[in-house]
PDB file of C-alpha atoms in Angstrom:
ATOM      1  CA  MET A  26      -5.341   7.435  10.541  1.00 64.00           C
ATOM      2  CA  GLU A  27      -3.539   4.451   9.047  1.00 76.00           C
ATOM      3  CA  THR A  28      -3.604   5.163   5.316  1.00 87.00           C
ATOM      4  CA  LEU A  29      -3.479   8.331   3.282  1.00 94.00           C
ATOM      5  CA  ASP A  30      -5.802   8.905   0.348  1.00 95.00           C
ATOM      6  CA  LYS A  31      -5.241  11.223  -2.616  1.00 95.00           C
ATOM      7  CA  PHE A  32      -6.672  14.229  -0.743  1.00 97.00           C
ATOM      8  CA  ASP A  33      -4.390  13.706   2.265  1.00 97.00           C
ATOM      9  CA  ILE A  34      -1.384  13.372  -0.036  1.00 96.00           C
ATOM     10  CA  ALA A  35      -2.393  16.493  -1.968  1.00 97.00           C
ATOM     11  CA  ILE A  36      -2.739  18.411   1.314  1.00 97.00           C
ATOM     12  CA  LEU A  37       0.749  17.319   2.378  1.00 97.00           C
ATOM     13  CA  GLN A  38       2.210  18.321  -1.000  1.00 96.00           C
ATOM     14  CA  GLU A  39       0.608  21.759  -0.916  1.00 96.00           C
ATOM     15  CA  LEU A  40       1.587  22.471   2.687  1.00 97.00           C
ATOM     16  CA  GLN A  41       5.188  21.442   1.972  1.00 94.00           C
ATOM     17  CA  SER A  42       5.241  23.980  -0.851  1.00 92.00           C
ATOM     18  CA  ASP A  43       3.575  26.746   1.158  1.00 94.00           C
ATOM     19  CA  GLY A  44       2.812  26.253   4.829  1.00 94.00           C
ATOM     20  CA  ARG A  45       1.158  29.680   4.979  1.00 95.00           C
ATOM     21  CA  LEU A  46      -1.797  28.766   2.767  1.00 96.00           C
ATOM     22  CA  THR A  47      -5.137  29.675   4.252  1.00 97.00           C
ATOM     23  CA  ASN A  48      -7.548  26.799   4.701  1.00 97.00           C
ATOM     24  CA  ALA A  49      -9.699  28.241   1.873  1.00 97.00           C
ATOM     25  CA  GLU A  50      -6.707  28.370  -0.512  1.00 97.00           C
ATOM     26  CA  LEU A  51      -5.630  24.875   0.466  1.00 98.00           C
ATOM     27  CA  ALA A  52      -9.145  23.495   0.031  1.00 98.00           C
ATOM     28  CA  GLN A  53      -9.384  25.013  -3.451  1.00 97.00           C
ATOM     29  CA  ARG A  54      -5.997  23.605  -4.510  1.00 97.00           C
ATOM     30  CA  VAL A  55      -6.820  20.053  -3.375  1.00 98.00           C
ATOM     31  CA  GLY A  56     -10.432  20.016  -4.575  1.00 97.00           C
ATOM     32  CA  LEU A  57     -12.266  19.949  -1.238  1.00 97.00           C
ATOM     33  CA  SER A  58     -14.594  22.323   0.532  1.00 97.00           C
ATOM     34  CA  ALA A  59     -13.164  24.229   3.507  1.00 97.00           C
ATOM     35  CA  ALA A  60     -14.623  22.207   6.409  1.00 97.00           C
ATOM     36  CA  PRO A  61     -13.505  18.718   5.235  1.00 97.00           C
ATOM     37  CA  CYS A  62     -10.100  20.148   4.303  1.00 98.00           C
ATOM     38  CA  TRP A  63      -9.673  21.655   7.780  1.00 98.00           C
ATOM     39  CA  ARG A  64     -10.684  18.340   9.413  1.00 97.00           C
ATOM     40  CA  ARG A  65      -8.157  16.443   7.287  1.00 97.00           C
ATOM     41  CA  VAL A  66      -5.353  18.883   8.165  1.00 98.00           C
ATOM     42  CA  ARG A  67      -6.179  18.496  11.876  1.00 97.00           C
ATOM     43  CA  ALA A  68      -6.238  14.699  11.518  1.00 97.00           C
ATOM     44  CA  LEU A  69      -2.844  14.771   9.734  1.00 97.00           C
ATOM     45  CA  GLU A  70      -1.447  16.915  12.544  1.00 97.00           C
ATOM     46  CA  GLU A  71      -2.871  14.708  15.298  1.00 96.00           C
ATOM     47  CA  ALA A  72      -1.593  11.542  13.597  1.00 96.00           C
ATOM     48  CA  GLY A  73       1.902  13.056  13.423  1.00 96.00           C
ATOM     49  CA  PHE A  74       2.180  13.333   9.636  1.00 96.00           C
ATOM     50  CA  ILE A  75       2.491  17.109  10.050  1.00 97.00           C
ATOM     51  CA  ARG A  76       4.910  17.849  12.875  1.00 94.00           C
ATOM     52  CA  GLY A  77       4.908  21.641  12.713  1.00 93.00           C
ATOM     53  CA  TYR A  78       5.127  24.803  10.680  1.00 92.00           C
ATOM     54  CA  ARG A  79       8.143  27.087  10.444  1.00 90.00           C
ATOM     55  CA  ALA A  80       9.751  29.786   8.348  1.00 89.00           C
ATOM     56  CA  GLU A  81      12.678  28.824   6.120  1.00 89.00           C
ATOM     57  CA  ILE A  82      15.381  31.433   6.727  1.00 92.00           C
ATOM     58  CA  ASP A  83      18.250  32.164   4.334  1.00 93.00           C
ATOM     59  CA  ARG A  84      21.296  31.423   6.484  1.00 94.00           C
ATOM     60  CA  GLU A  85      23.621  33.611   4.412  1.00 94.00           C
ATOM     61  CA  LYS A  86      21.335  36.646   4.713  1.00 96.00           C
ATOM     62  CA  ILE A  87      21.519  36.371   8.506  1.00 97.00           C
ATOM     63  CA  GLY A  88      25.308  36.115   8.466  1.00 97.00           C
ATOM     64  CA  LEU A  89      25.846  32.350   8.679  1.00 97.00           C
ATOM     65  CA  GLY A  90      27.976  31.902   5.565  1.00 96.00           C
ATOM     66  CA  VAL A  91      29.702  28.648   6.553  1.00 97.00           C
ATOM     67  CA  LEU A  92      28.007  25.266   6.438  1.00 97.00           C
ATOM     68  CA  ALA A  93      30.192  22.468   7.770  1.00 98.00           C
ATOM     69  CA  PHE A  94      29.610  18.731   7.748  1.00 97.00           C
ATOM     70  CA  VAL A  95      31.276  17.296  10.834  1.00 97.00           C
ATOM     71  CA  ARG A  96      31.758  13.586  11.373  1.00 95.00           C
ATOM     72  CA  LEU A  97      32.175  13.125  15.079  1.00 92.00           C
ATOM     73  CA  ASP A  98      33.843   9.998  16.392  1.00 88.00           C
ATOM     74  CA  ALA A  99      32.932   8.918  19.911  1.00 85.00           C
ATOM     75  CA  ASP A 100      35.475   7.211  22.112  1.00 81.00           C
ATOM     76  CA  ARG A 101      32.997   4.561  23.326  1.00 72.00           C
ATOM     77  CA  ASN A 102      29.500   3.698  22.107  1.00 68.00           C
ATOM     78  CA  SER A 103      27.846   2.461  25.281  1.00 69.00           C
ATOM     79  CA  GLY A 104      24.232   3.466  25.918  1.00 75.00           C
ATOM     80  CA  ASP A 105      24.650   6.024  28.708  1.00 81.00           C
ATOM     81  CA  VAL A 106      27.714   7.639  27.172  1.00 79.00           C
ATOM     82  CA  THR A 107      26.013   7.954  23.778  1.00 83.00           C
ATOM     83  CA  ARG A 108      22.853   9.416  25.338  1.00 87.00           C
ATOM     84  CA  ASN A 109      24.926  12.026  27.190  1.00 89.00           C
ATOM     85  CA  LEU A 110      26.601  13.011  23.940  1.00 90.00           C
ATOM     86  CA  GLU A 111      23.261  13.143  22.095  1.00 91.00           C
ATOM     87  CA  ASN A 112      21.773  15.373  24.808  1.00 94.00           C
ATOM     88  CA  ALA A 113      24.777  17.704  24.683  1.00 95.00           C
ATOM     89  CA  ILE A 114      24.525  17.976  20.868  1.00 96.00           C
ATOM     90  CA  ARG A 115      20.801  18.821  21.087  1.00 96.00           C
ATOM     91  CA  GLN A 116      21.650  21.870  23.207  1.00 97.00           C
ATOM     92  CA  ILE A 117      23.965  23.477  20.618  1.00 98.00           C
ATOM     93  CA  PRO A 118      22.120  25.958  18.358  1.00 97.00           C
ATOM     94  CA  GLU A 119      24.883  25.945  15.721  1.00 98.00           C
ATOM     95  CA  VAL A 120      24.227  22.241  15.108  1.00 98.00           C
ATOM     96  CA  VAL A 121      21.226  22.360  12.769  1.00 96.00           C
ATOM     97  CA  SER A 122      21.147  18.637  12.047  1.00 96.00           C
ATOM     98  CA  CYS A 123      22.611  15.529  13.643  1.00 96.00           C
ATOM     99  CA  HIS A 124      22.395  11.932  12.514  1.00 95.00           C
ATOM    100  CA  TYR A 125      23.635   8.768  14.160  1.00 88.00           C
ATOM    101  CA  ILE A 126      25.470   7.095  11.258  1.00 89.00           C
ATOM    102  CA  SER A 127      26.756   3.726  10.147  1.00 86.00           C
ATOM    103  CA  GLY A 128      30.260   3.163   8.884  1.00 78.00           C
ATOM    104  CA  SER A 129      33.104   5.410   9.934  1.00 75.00           C
ATOM    105  CA  GLY A 130      32.198   7.793  12.720  1.00 71.00           C
ATOM    106  CA  THR A 131      29.374   7.957  15.207  1.00 84.00           C
ATOM    107  CA  PHE A 132      27.481  11.153  14.311  1.00 92.00           C
ATOM    108  CA  GLU A 133      27.235  13.358  11.233  1.00 95.00           C
ATOM    109  CA  LEU A 134      26.503  16.973  12.131  1.00 97.00           C
ATOM    110  CA  GLN A 135      25.548  19.943  10.015  1.00 97.00           C
ATOM    111  CA  VAL A 136      26.954  23.033  11.661  1.00 98.00           C
ATOM    112  CA  VAL A 137      26.471  26.679  10.663  1.00 98.00           C
ATOM    113  CA  SER A 138      28.877  29.478  11.487  1.00 98.00           C
ATOM    114  CA  ARG A 139      29.630  33.082  10.532  1.00 98.00           C
ATOM    115  CA  ASP A 140      33.000  32.344   8.963  1.00 98.00           C
ATOM    116  CA  LEU A 141      35.913  29.903   9.071  1.00 97.00           C
ATOM    117  CA  ASN A 142      37.562  31.627  12.043  1.00 98.00           C
ATOM    118  CA  HIS A 143      34.369  31.368  14.101  1.00 98.00           C
ATOM    119  CA  PHE A 144      33.910  27.750  13.044  1.00 98.00           C
ATOM    120  CA  SER A 145      37.478  26.911  14.041  1.00 97.00           C
ATOM    121  CA  GLN A 146      36.980  28.473  17.466  1.00 98.00           C
ATOM    122  CA  PHE A 147      33.611  26.700  17.846  1.00 98.00           C
ATOM    123  CA  ALA A 148      35.133  23.330  16.913  1.00 97.00           C
ATOM    124  CA  ARG A 149      37.996  23.738  19.422  1.00 96.00           C
ATOM    125  CA  GLU A 150      35.940  25.166  22.278  1.00 97.00           C
ATOM    126  CA  VAL A 151      32.621  23.350  21.894  1.00 97.00           C
ATOM    127  CA  LEU A 152      32.709  20.263  19.675  1.00 97.00           C
ATOM    128  CA  LEU A 153      36.011  18.841  20.891  1.00 95.00           C
ATOM    129  CA  ASN A 154      34.894  19.333  24.493  1.00 94.00           C
ATOM    130  CA  LEU A 155      31.659  17.373  24.152  1.00 94.00           C
ATOM    131  CA  PRO A 156      31.517  14.285  26.366  1.00 88.00           C
ATOM    132  CA  ASN A 157      33.218  11.208  24.907  1.00 88.00           C
ATOM    133  CA  VAL A 158      34.455  12.856  21.676  1.00 91.00           C
ATOM    134  CA  LYS A 159      37.536  11.170  20.255  1.00 90.00           C
ATOM    135  CA  ASP A 160      37.930  13.002  16.934  1.00 91.00           C
ATOM    136  CA  LEU A 161      36.308  15.323  14.393  1.00 94.00           C
ATOM    137  CA  HIS A 162      36.485  15.256  10.605  1.00 95.00           C
ATOM    138  CA  THR A 163      35.118  18.325   8.844  1.00 97.00           C
ATOM    139  CA  SER A 164      34.118  19.092   5.261  1.00 97.00           C
ATOM    140  CA  PHE A 165      32.791  22.464   4.159  1.00 97.00           C
ATOM    141  CA  SER A 166      30.050  23.221   1.693  1.00 96.00           C
ATOM    142  CA  LEU A 167      31.507  25.020  -1.318  1.00 96.00           C
ATOM    143  CA  GLY A 168      28.065  25.772  -2.742  1.00 93.00           C
ATOM    144  CA  GLU A 169      24.520  24.586  -2.345  1.00 90.00           C
ATOM    145  CA  VAL A 170      23.050  22.576  -5.212  1.00 92.00           C
ATOM    146  CA  LYS A 171      19.769  21.704  -3.529  1.00 88.00           C
ATOM    147  CA  SER A 172      18.368  22.522  -0.149  1.00 84.00           C
ATOM    148  CA  GLY A 173      14.971  22.035   1.322  1.00 79.00           C
ATOM    149  CA  SER A 174      12.993  19.868   3.590  1.00 78.00           C
ATOM    150  CA  ALA A 175      10.155  18.890   1.239  1.00 86.00           C
ATOM    151  CA  LEU A 176       9.824  15.122   1.140  1.00 89.00           C
ATOM    152  CA  PRO A 177       8.919  13.181  -2.005  1.00 91.00           C
ATOM    153  CA  LEU A 178       5.350  11.838  -1.843  1.00 92.00           C
ATOM    154  CA  SER A 179       4.979  10.073  -5.202  1.00 89.00           C
ATOM    155  CA  HIS A 180       5.404   6.641  -3.582  1.00 89.00           C
ATOM    156  CA  LEU A 181       2.308   7.399  -1.478  1.00 89.00           C
ATOM    157  CA  LEU A 182       0.279   8.170  -4.597  1.00 82.00           C
ATOM    158  CA  ALA A 183       1.181   4.809  -6.127  1.00 76.00           C
ATOM    159  CA  LYS A 184       0.364   3.037  -2.853  1.00 67.00           C
ATOM    160  CA  SER A 185      -2.942   4.922  -2.508  1.00 60.00           C
ATOM    161  CA  THR A 186      -3.967   4.015  -6.087  1.00 61.00           C
ATOM    162  CA  SER A 187      -3.161   0.326  -5.653  1.00 61.00           C
ATOM    163  CA  THR A 188      -5.052   0.215  -2.315  1.00 59.00           C
ATOM    164  CA  ALA A 189      -8.087   1.860  -3.935  1.00 59.00           C
ATOM    165  CA  LYS A 190      -7.993  -0.629  -6.819  1.00 62.00           C
ATOM    166  CA  ARG A 191      -7.850  -3.609  -4.444  1.00 61.00           C
ATOM    167  CA  ALA A 192     -10.759  -2.229  -2.410  1.00 61.00           C
ATOM    168  CA  GLY A 193     -12.846  -1.805  -5.583  1.00 61.00           C
ATOM    169  CA  THR A 194     -12.327  -5.363  -6.813  1.00 51.00           C
TER     170      THR A 194
END
């Protein structure tokens, strides 16, 4: 599956909005019958466009009121040392996101915690003791303006339309 057509894009949009749609509901929303819709979803999964399905949980309702953005500076950036640090970060449940970044710092982490006291203890006992960590710089979320993992797909629609026009001429 190299290119996505309007039905594939519509399927992705609908599943991003509601991953619990039945195949019949999804097929109706995208304008396909059930069998072709199911085959397209399977093809999107197999091609890696759809990586999984999960519930979105309200972190505050489960007692994780603090969201911290932690820029972690590594002492050295050699391959083995960086891989060891990456593997250690992957094992920490409180780290919900980690990105290798350009500019100042080595990694940008999103860390959740119950409160500031628990975060402070976590930073001292866990983050500062990771292999090769030189320093931490932390900012705290004061309020969430936008959160979600839905990706914009409008650029795919424009690409799909231009590809269809070229194929028709």
